[in-house]
Amino acid sequence: DSSSEPTSAFRLPPEPVLDPRGEIRTVSVTEFRQLLDDPWSWALRRLYRPEPENDHLVEMDGAVFGSLAHEVLEGFGEAEVARHARGERLQDPDAVWQALEAELDRRVAARFGPRAARARVAVRVQVEQLRARLRAFAQWHSDWIDQGWRVKAVELSTPEGGVPFEWGGDVGTIGLKARIDRVDVHPETGRWAVFDYKTGDRGDDPEKSHRKGRGEAAEWIDLQLPLYHWLLPRLVQSREAESRSGATGPAPDPERIEVGFILLPRSLEVVGEAMAEWESAVLAQGVQRARDLLAEHLSGPATFVEHRAPRWADPEMEALSGRTVLGLPTEADGTEDA
């Protein structure tokens, strides 16, 4: 029929149904955000691990900027763990800042080579922006330590196969994996603080980044902090934790564990801790939501749903799902923090 519209055998995405059953043995805490947003995209990444390459960057993107900040804070944190284990501490914000700045300069030189000082203007500006954020962090850290807190561990990791996490009663168990940026302890009160560093410009607090809506009707959009809260007592007692950081001993009381972010946003007056103000029942709901997601998406195939497919940062990745390249409908653009 000459009046009919032309058809094509070329189909995007190439595999509209993906079946992760039996293929996935571990899951990272950070994967749950994508699993909540679009299970098909999550399955695609886990089964095929597509990673676009971009050799045209003239400045640090959000991931590279955040990675550099994490490297600096990791090196500084490791030195703090050693100092606190010896009963020592840096005496004032200037001493903290000197240690941080030396670590920043070392990491920049390692990342950008001997010509770091002559890097592109955009990169040099970004390094100075990070320097300003770390200067504000130095003041916050000094004040935090003055309150009696001590850095107990940095980059606290789960064992290679993860921590056993039941997702369906007798149906299945998966290895839950994570690497916690920083764990602090308050020896006088027995309180623990579990932190994730956030370098996004907006500086969203835990409530905004984890839940949409308020009260009982709130919908989880991320499960990172509830799962960190669940993991910490198990990591403190594990031999793997001992070999990595020395953060071992009696398991902390879950009621004395606080979870939150250390924010390093564009607005320097916001730099510092942002703790989740969730009661135990809310944290338990987050962990149960994670179990329910795994029960749903490890028990059957994931189907491509066009309106749920996220806008990936790289247009070539978007092409895998047929977005933008062939003009498929998209939701309103929004900028996400790194």
Coordinates of C-alpha atoms in Angstrom, one line a residue:
D1 CA 0.0 0.0 0.0
S2 CA 1.7 3.2 -1.2
S3 CA -0.2 5.3 1.3
S4 CA 1.1 3.4 4.4
E5 CA 3.9 4.9 6.3
P6 CA 7.4 3.3 5.8
T7 CA 8.6 0.9 8.4
S8 CA 12.0 -0.1 9.5
A9 CA 13.5 -3.2 11.0
F10 CA 16.0 -1.0 12.9
R11 CA 14.8 -1.0 16.5
L12 CA 15.9 1.1 19.5
P13 CA 16.6 -0.1 22.0
P14 CA 18.1 -3.2 20.4
E15 CA 16.9 -5.3 23.4
P16 CA 13.7 -3.9 24.9
V17 CA 13.6 -6.8 27.4
L18 CA 16.6 -7.7 29.6
D19 CA 16.6 -10.6 32.0
P20 CA 19.1 -10.3 34.9
R21 CA 17.9 -13.5 36.6
G22 CA 20.9 -15.6 37.6
E23 CA 23.4 -13.2 36.2
I24 CA 23.8 -10.7 39.2
R25 CA 25.5 -11.8 42.4
T26 CA 26.2 -8.5 44.0
V27 CA 24.6 -5.1 44.0
S28 CA 26.1 -1.7 45.1
V29 CA 24.3 0.6 47.4
T30 CA 24.6 3.4 44.8
E31 CA 22.8 1.3 42.2
F32 CA 19.4 1.6 44.0
R33 CA 18.8 5.1 42.8
Q34 CA 18.9 3.9 39.1
L35 CA 16.9 0.8 40.1
L36 CA 14.2 3.0 41.5
D37 CA 14.3 5.3 38.5
D38 CA 14.5 2.9 35.6
P39 CA 15.0 -0.9 36.1
W40 CA 15.8 -1.4 32.4
S41 CA 18.7 1.0 32.4
W42 CA 20.0 -0.6 35.6
A43 CA 19.8 -4.1 34.0
L44 CA 21.5 -2.7 30.8
R45 CA 24.5 -1.4 32.8
R46 CA 24.8 -4.5 34.9
L47 CA 24.6 -7.0 32.1
Y48 CA 26.6 -5.1 29.4
R49 CA 28.5 -2.4 31.3
P50 CA 28.4 0.2 28.5
E51 CA 30.8 2.9 29.3
P52 CA 31.2 5.8 26.8
E53 CA 34.6 7.4 26.3
N54 CA 35.0 11.1 25.9
D55 CA 38.4 12.5 24.9
H56 CA 37.1 16.0 24.1
L57 CA 36.7 17.3 27.7
V58 CA 38.3 20.7 28.2
E59 CA 37.3 20.9 31.9
M60 CA 36.5 18.5 34.7
D61 CA 32.9 17.2 34.5
G62 CA 31.0 16.6 37.8
A63 CA 32.3 13.1 38.1
V64 CA 36.0 14.1 37.7
F65 CA 35.6 17.1 40.0
G66 CA 33.9 14.9 42.7
S67 CA 36.6 12.2 42.3
L68 CA 39.4 14.7 42.8
A69 CA 37.6 16.1 46.0
H70 CA 37.2 12.5 47.3
E71 CA 40.9 11.7 46.7
V72 CA 41.9 14.8 48.7
L73 CA 39.5 14.0 51.5
E74 CA 40.5 10.3 51.6
G75 CA 44.2 11.2 51.9
F76 CA 43.5 13.7 54.6
G77 CA 41.1 11.3 56.4
E78 CA 43.6 8.5 56.5
A79 CA 46.1 10.8 58.2
E80 CA 43.4 11.9 60.7
V81 CA 42.6 8.2 61.5
A82 CA 46.3 7.7 62.3
R83 CA 46.5 10.8 64.4
H84 CA 43.4 10.0 66.4
A85 CA 44.6 6.4 67.0
R86 CA 47.7 8.0 68.6
G87 CA 45.6 10.4 70.6
E88 CA 46.7 13.4 68.6
R89 CA 44.8 16.0 66.6
L90 CA 45.5 19.1 64.5
Q91 CA 45.2 22.1 66.8
D92 CA 43.3 24.7 64.7
P93 CA 41.6 25.3 61.4
D94 CA 44.8 26.7 59.9
A95 CA 46.6 23.4 60.6
V96 CA 43.8 21.5 59.1
W97 CA 43.8 23.7 56.0
Q98 CA 47.6 23.3 55.6
A99 CA 47.2 19.6 55.5
L100 CA 44.3 19.7 53.1
E101 CA 46.0 22.2 50.7
A102 CA 49.2 20.0 50.6
E103 CA 47.0 17.0 49.8
L104 CA 45.1 18.9 47.1
D105 CA 48.3 20.1 45.4
R106 CA 49.7 16.6 45.5
R107 CA 46.6 15.1 44.0
V108 CA 46.3 17.8 41.3
A109 CA 49.9 17.1 40.3
A110 CA 49.3 13.4 40.2
R111 CA 46.1 13.7 38.1
F112 CA 47.2 16.4 35.6
G113 CA 51.0 15.8 35.5
P114 CA 53.9 18.2 35.8
R115 CA 52.1 20.7 33.6
A116 CA 49.2 21.1 36.1
A117 CA 50.0 24.7 36.6
R118 CA 49.6 25.3 32.8
A119 CA 46.4 23.3 32.5
R120 CA 43.5 24.7 30.6
V121 CA 42.0 27.8 32.3
A122 CA 38.7 26.1 33.0
V123 CA 40.5 23.3 34.9
R124 CA 42.6 25.8 36.9
V125 CA 39.5 27.7 37.8
Q126 CA 37.8 24.5 39.0
V127 CA 40.8 23.6 41.1
E128 CA 40.6 27.0 42.8
Q129 CA 36.9 26.5 43.3
L130 CA 37.6 23.2 45.1
R131 CA 40.4 24.9 47.1
A132 CA 37.8 27.4 48.4
R133 CA 35.4 24.6 49.4
L134 CA 38.2 22.7 51.2
R135 CA 39.1 25.9 53.0
A136 CA 35.6 26.1 54.3
F137 CA 35.7 22.4 55.1
A138 CA 38.8 22.9 57.2
Q139 CA 36.9 25.3 59.5
W140 CA 34.0 22.9 59.8
H141 CA 36.2 19.9 60.5
S142 CA 38.1 21.7 63.2
D143 CA 34.8 22.7 64.9
W144 CA 33.5 19.2 64.6
I145 CA 36.5 17.7 66.2
D146 CA 36.3 20.3 69.0
Q147 CA 32.9 18.8 69.8
G148 CA 34.5 15.5 70.6
W149 CA 34.2 13.6 67.3
R150 CA 37.0 11.5 66.0
V151 CA 37.6 10.1 62.5
K152 CA 37.3 6.3 62.9
A153 CA 37.6 5.1 59.3
V154 CA 37.7 6.4 55.7
E155 CA 36.7 4.5 52.5
L156 CA 35.2 1.7 54.7
S157 CA 34.5 -1.1 52.3
T158 CA 32.5 -4.2 52.3
P159 CA 34.2 -7.6 51.5
E160 CA 34.8 -8.4 47.8
G161 CA 31.6 -10.4 47.6
G162 CA 29.5 -7.9 49.6
V163 CA 27.6 -8.4 52.8
P164 CA 24.8 -11.0 52.6
F165 CA 21.5 -9.3 52.1
E166 CA 18.3 -11.3 51.9
W167 CA 15.8 -10.0 49.3
G168 CA 13.2 -12.6 49.3
G169 CA 13.2 -14.7 52.4
D170 CA 14.1 -18.2 51.3
V171 CA 14.1 -17.0 47.7
G172 CA 17.4 -15.3 47.5
T173 CA 20.4 -13.5 49.0
I174 CA 22.7 -11.1 47.2
G175 CA 26.0 -9.5 48.2
L176 CA 25.4 -5.8 49.2
K177 CA 28.5 -3.8 48.3
A178 CA 29.5 -0.3 49.5
R179 CA 32.4 2.0 50.2
I180 CA 31.5 4.5 52.9
D181 CA 33.4 7.8 52.6
R182 CA 33.9 8.5 56.3
V183 CA 32.9 7.1 59.7
D184 CA 33.3 9.2 62.8
V185 CA 32.8 8.2 66.5
H186 CA 32.1 10.2 69.6
P187 CA 33.9 8.3 72.4
E188 CA 32.2 10.1 75.3
T189 CA 28.6 9.4 74.1
G190 CA 29.1 6.2 72.0
R191 CA 27.5 7.9 69.0
W192 CA 28.6 7.1 65.4
A193 CA 28.3 9.3 62.3
V194 CA 28.3 7.8 58.8
F195 CA 29.1 10.3 56.1
D196 CA 29.0 10.5 52.3
Y197 CA 30.8 13.4 50.7
K198 CA 28.6 15.4 48.3
T199 CA 30.3 17.9 46.0
G200 CA 27.3 18.9 43.9
D201 CA 26.7 22.6 43.5
R202 CA 23.2 22.5 45.0
G203 CA 24.1 21.0 48.3
D204 CA 20.8 19.0 48.7
D205 CA 20.2 17.6 52.2
P206 CA 19.5 13.9 52.8
E207 CA 15.7 14.3 52.8
K208 CA 15.6 16.1 49.5
S209 CA 18.0 13.6 47.8
H210 CA 16.4 10.5 49.2
R211 CA 12.6 11.1 49.3
K212 CA 10.0 12.9 47.3
G213 CA 7.0 14.1 49.2
R214 CA 6.5 14.4 52.9
G215 CA 5.3 12.3 55.8
E216 CA 3.8 8.8 55.2
A217 CA 3.2 9.6 51.5
A218 CA 7.0 10.2 50.9
E219 CA 8.4 8.1 48.1
W220 CA 12.0 6.9 48.2
I221 CA 14.1 8.0 45.3
D222 CA 17.4 6.8 46.8
L223 CA 18.4 4.3 49.5
Q224 CA 22.0 5.1 50.1
L225 CA 21.8 6.3 53.7
P226 CA 19.3 3.7 55.1
L227 CA 21.5 1.0 53.6
Y228 CA 24.7 2.6 55.1
H229 CA 22.9 2.6 58.5
W230 CA 22.1 -1.2 58.1
L231 CA 25.7 -2.0 56.9
L232 CA 27.8 -0.2 59.6
P233 CA 27.3 -2.6 62.5
R234 CA 28.1 -5.5 60.2
L235 CA 31.2 -3.9 58.8
V236 CA 32.6 -2.9 62.2
Q237 CA 32.6 -6.5 63.2
S238 CA 34.0 -7.9 59.9
R239 CA 37.6 -9.0 59.4
E240 CA 37.5 -7.3 56.1
A241 CA 36.9 -4.0 57.8
E242 CA 39.8 -4.7 60.2
S243 CA 42.2 -5.3 57.3
R244 CA 41.1 -2.1 55.6
S245 CA 40.8 0.5 58.3
G246 CA 40.9 -0.9 61.9
A247 CA 37.3 0.1 62.4
T248 CA 36.5 -3.0 64.4
G249 CA 35.1 -3.8 67.9
P250 CA 31.7 -4.3 69.4
A251 CA 28.9 -3.5 66.9
P252 CA 27.5 0.0 67.4
D253 CA 24.0 0.3 68.7
P254 CA 21.8 1.1 65.7
E255 CA 20.0 3.7 67.8
R256 CA 23.3 5.6 68.2
I257 CA 24.2 5.6 64.5
E258 CA 23.5 8.9 62.6
V259 CA 23.8 9.0 58.8
G260 CA 24.2 12.0 56.6
F261 CA 26.3 14.0 54.1
I262 CA 29.3 16.3 54.4
L263 CA 28.3 18.9 51.9
L264 CA 30.9 20.8 49.8
P265 CA 28.6 22.9 47.5
R266 CA 29.1 26.1 45.6
S267 CA 27.7 28.1 48.5
L268 CA 30.5 28.0 51.1
E269 CA 28.3 28.9 54.1
V270 CA 26.6 25.5 53.6
V271 CA 29.8 23.5 53.8
G272 CA 29.5 20.9 56.6
E273 CA 27.4 18.1 57.9
A274 CA 23.8 17.6 56.9
M275 CA 22.3 14.7 59.0
A276 CA 19.2 12.7 58.1
E277 CA 16.5 13.3 60.6
W278 CA 14.8 10.0 60.3
E279 CA 13.5 7.8 63.0
S280 CA 14.4 4.1 63.2
A281 CA 11.1 3.1 61.5
V282 CA 11.8 5.3 58.5
L283 CA 15.3 3.8 58.1
A284 CA 13.8 0.3 58.4
Q285 CA 11.3 1.3 55.6
G286 CA 14.2 2.3 53.4
V287 CA 15.9 -1.1 53.9
Q288 CA 12.7 -2.9 53.2
R289 CA 12.2 -0.9 50.1
A290 CA 15.6 -2.2 48.9
R291 CA 14.6 -5.8 49.6
D292 CA 11.3 -5.3 47.7
L293 CA 13.1 -3.8 44.7
L294 CA 15.4 -6.8 44.5
A295 CA 12.6 -9.2 44.9
E296 CA 10.8 -7.5 42.0
H297 CA 13.7 -7.0 39.6
L298 CA 15.8 -10.1 40.2
S299 CA 12.8 -12.4 39.8
G300 CA 11.9 -11.4 36.3
P301 CA 12.9 -9.5 33.2
A302 CA 13.1 -5.7 32.9
T303 CA 11.2 -4.1 30.1
F304 CA 12.1 -0.8 28.4
V305 CA 9.7 1.9 29.2
E306 CA 10.3 5.0 27.1
H307 CA 9.1 7.7 29.5
R308 CA 11.2 6.2 32.4
A309 CA 14.5 6.1 30.5
P310 CA 16.7 8.8 32.0
R311 CA 18.7 11.4 30.1
W312 CA 22.2 10.1 30.2
A313 CA 25.0 12.6 30.2
D314 CA 26.6 11.2 27.1
P315 CA 24.5 11.5 23.9
E316 CA 26.0 8.3 22.5
M317 CA 24.6 6.5 25.6
E318 CA 21.2 8.1 25.0
A319 CA 21.3 6.7 21.4
L320 CA 21.2 3.2 22.8
S321 CA 17.6 3.8 24.0
G322 CA 16.7 5.9 21.0
R323 CA 16.5 9.2 22.9
T324 CA 17.3 12.5 21.2
V325 CA 19.0 10.9 18.2
L326 CA 15.7 9.8 16.6
G327 CA 13.7 12.5 18.3
L328 CA 11.8 10.4 20.8
P329 CA 9.8 12.4 23.3
T330 CA 11.8 13.5 26.4
E331 CA 10.8 14.9 29.8
A332 CA 11.7 18.4 30.7
D333 CA 15.4 18.9 31.1
G334 CA 16.8 19.1 34.6
T335 CA 20.4 19.4 35.9
E336 CA 21.5 16.8 38.4
D337 CA 24.3 17.3 40.8
A338 CA 27.4 15.2 40.5

